Amino acid sequence: MEEYDTAPQSPVSMRNFLAVVNLLRVLQKVVKGKHFRLTALVLHKAPAIFKRMLKVEHPMLHLYVLKILKDQVRYLGKGWRKANMRIMSK
């Protein structure tokens, strides 16, 4: 009988993870410089979702999430900016 590799598997599929990164890349290109699209993201609470995505430790994911958040900052309230400046200064 063959022995199988019993090393712990990653809880996240790399294919799914890279799909998320690529979707963020496309989203960043779509909303870049578009006032109406950025405000629509802000109205649908996207900054809270992106903030949670920063908990995943991956530099490429951080890069695109921060790019999208950087474009949205001017449409967010003063309180949000004050509370989350640590995130934006990464």
Coordinates of C-alpha atoms in Angstrom, one line a residue:
M1 CA 0.0 0.0 0.0
E2 CA 1.3 3.5 -0.9
E3 CA 1.9 6.1 1.7
Y4 CA 0.2 9.4 0.9
D5 CA 1.7 12.7 1.7
T6 CA 0.0 13.8 5.0
A7 CA 1.4 17.3 5.0
P8 CA -1.3 19.9 6.0
Q9 CA -3.0 21.3 3.0
S10 CA -3.4 25.1 2.5
P11 CA -7.0 26.1 3.4
V12 CA -7.1 28.3 0.3
S13 CA -6.8 27.1 -3.2
M14 CA -4.1 29.0 -5.1
R15 CA -6.3 29.1 -8.2
N16 CA -9.1 30.8 -6.3
F17 CA -6.6 33.1 -4.6
L18 CA -5.0 34.2 -7.8
A19 CA -8.5 34.7 -9.3
V20 CA -9.3 37.1 -6.5
V21 CA -6.0 39.0 -7.1
N22 CA -6.8 39.3 -10.9
L23 CA -10.3 40.5 -10.2
L24 CA -8.9 43.2 -7.9
R25 CA -6.5 44.2 -10.7
V26 CA -9.5 44.5 -13.1
L27 CA -11.6 46.4 -10.6
Q28 CA -8.7 48.8 -10.0
K29 CA -8.5 49.5 -13.7
V30 CA -12.2 50.0 -14.1
V31 CA -12.7 52.5 -11.2
K32 CA -9.4 54.4 -11.6
G33 CA -10.3 58.0 -12.0
K34 CA -14.1 57.4 -12.4
H35 CA -15.9 59.5 -9.8
F36 CA -19.3 57.8 -10.2
R37 CA -17.9 54.2 -10.0
L38 CA -15.9 55.1 -6.9
T39 CA -18.8 56.6 -5.1
A40 CA -20.9 53.5 -6.0
L41 CA -18.3 51.4 -4.3
V42 CA -18.3 53.6 -1.2
L43 CA -22.1 53.5 -1.0
H44 CA -22.1 49.7 -1.2
K45 CA -19.7 49.5 1.8
A46 CA -16.7 48.3 -0.2
P47 CA -14.1 49.9 2.0
A48 CA -15.1 47.6 4.9
I49 CA -14.7 44.6 2.7
F50 CA -11.3 45.7 1.4
K51 CA -10.2 46.4 5.0
R52 CA -11.0 42.8 5.9
M53 CA -9.1 41.6 2.8
L54 CA -5.9 43.2 4.2
K55 CA -5.9 40.6 6.9
V56 CA -4.6 38.1 4.3
E57 CA -0.8 38.2 4.3
H58 CA 0.0 38.5 0.6
P59 CA 1.9 41.4 -0.9
M60 CA 0.2 41.3 -4.3
L61 CA -3.3 41.3 -2.7
H62 CA -2.2 44.2 -0.4
L63 CA -1.0 46.2 -3.4
Y64 CA -4.3 46.1 -5.3
V65 CA -6.5 46.5 -2.3
L66 CA -4.5 49.6 -1.2
K67 CA -4.7 51.0 -4.7
I68 CA -8.4 50.8 -4.8
L69 CA -8.8 52.2 -1.2
K70 CA -6.5 55.1 -2.1
D71 CA -8.8 56.1 -4.9
Q72 CA -11.8 55.9 -2.6
V73 CA -10.4 57.9 0.3
R74 CA -11.6 61.3 -1.0
Y75 CA -15.2 60.0 -1.0
L76 CA -15.1 58.5 2.5
G77 CA -15.9 60.5 5.6
K78 CA -13.5 62.4 7.8
G79 CA -14.1 59.9 10.6
W80 CA -13.2 56.9 8.4
R81 CA -10.0 58.6 7.3
K82 CA -9.0 59.5 10.8
A83 CA -9.7 55.9 12.1
N84 CA -7.9 54.2 9.2
M85 CA -4.9 56.4 8.4
R86 CA -2.6 53.6 9.7
I87 CA -3.9 51.4 6.8
M88 CA -3.5 54.1 4.2
S89 CA 0.0 54.9 5.2
K90 CA 1.3 51.3 4.5

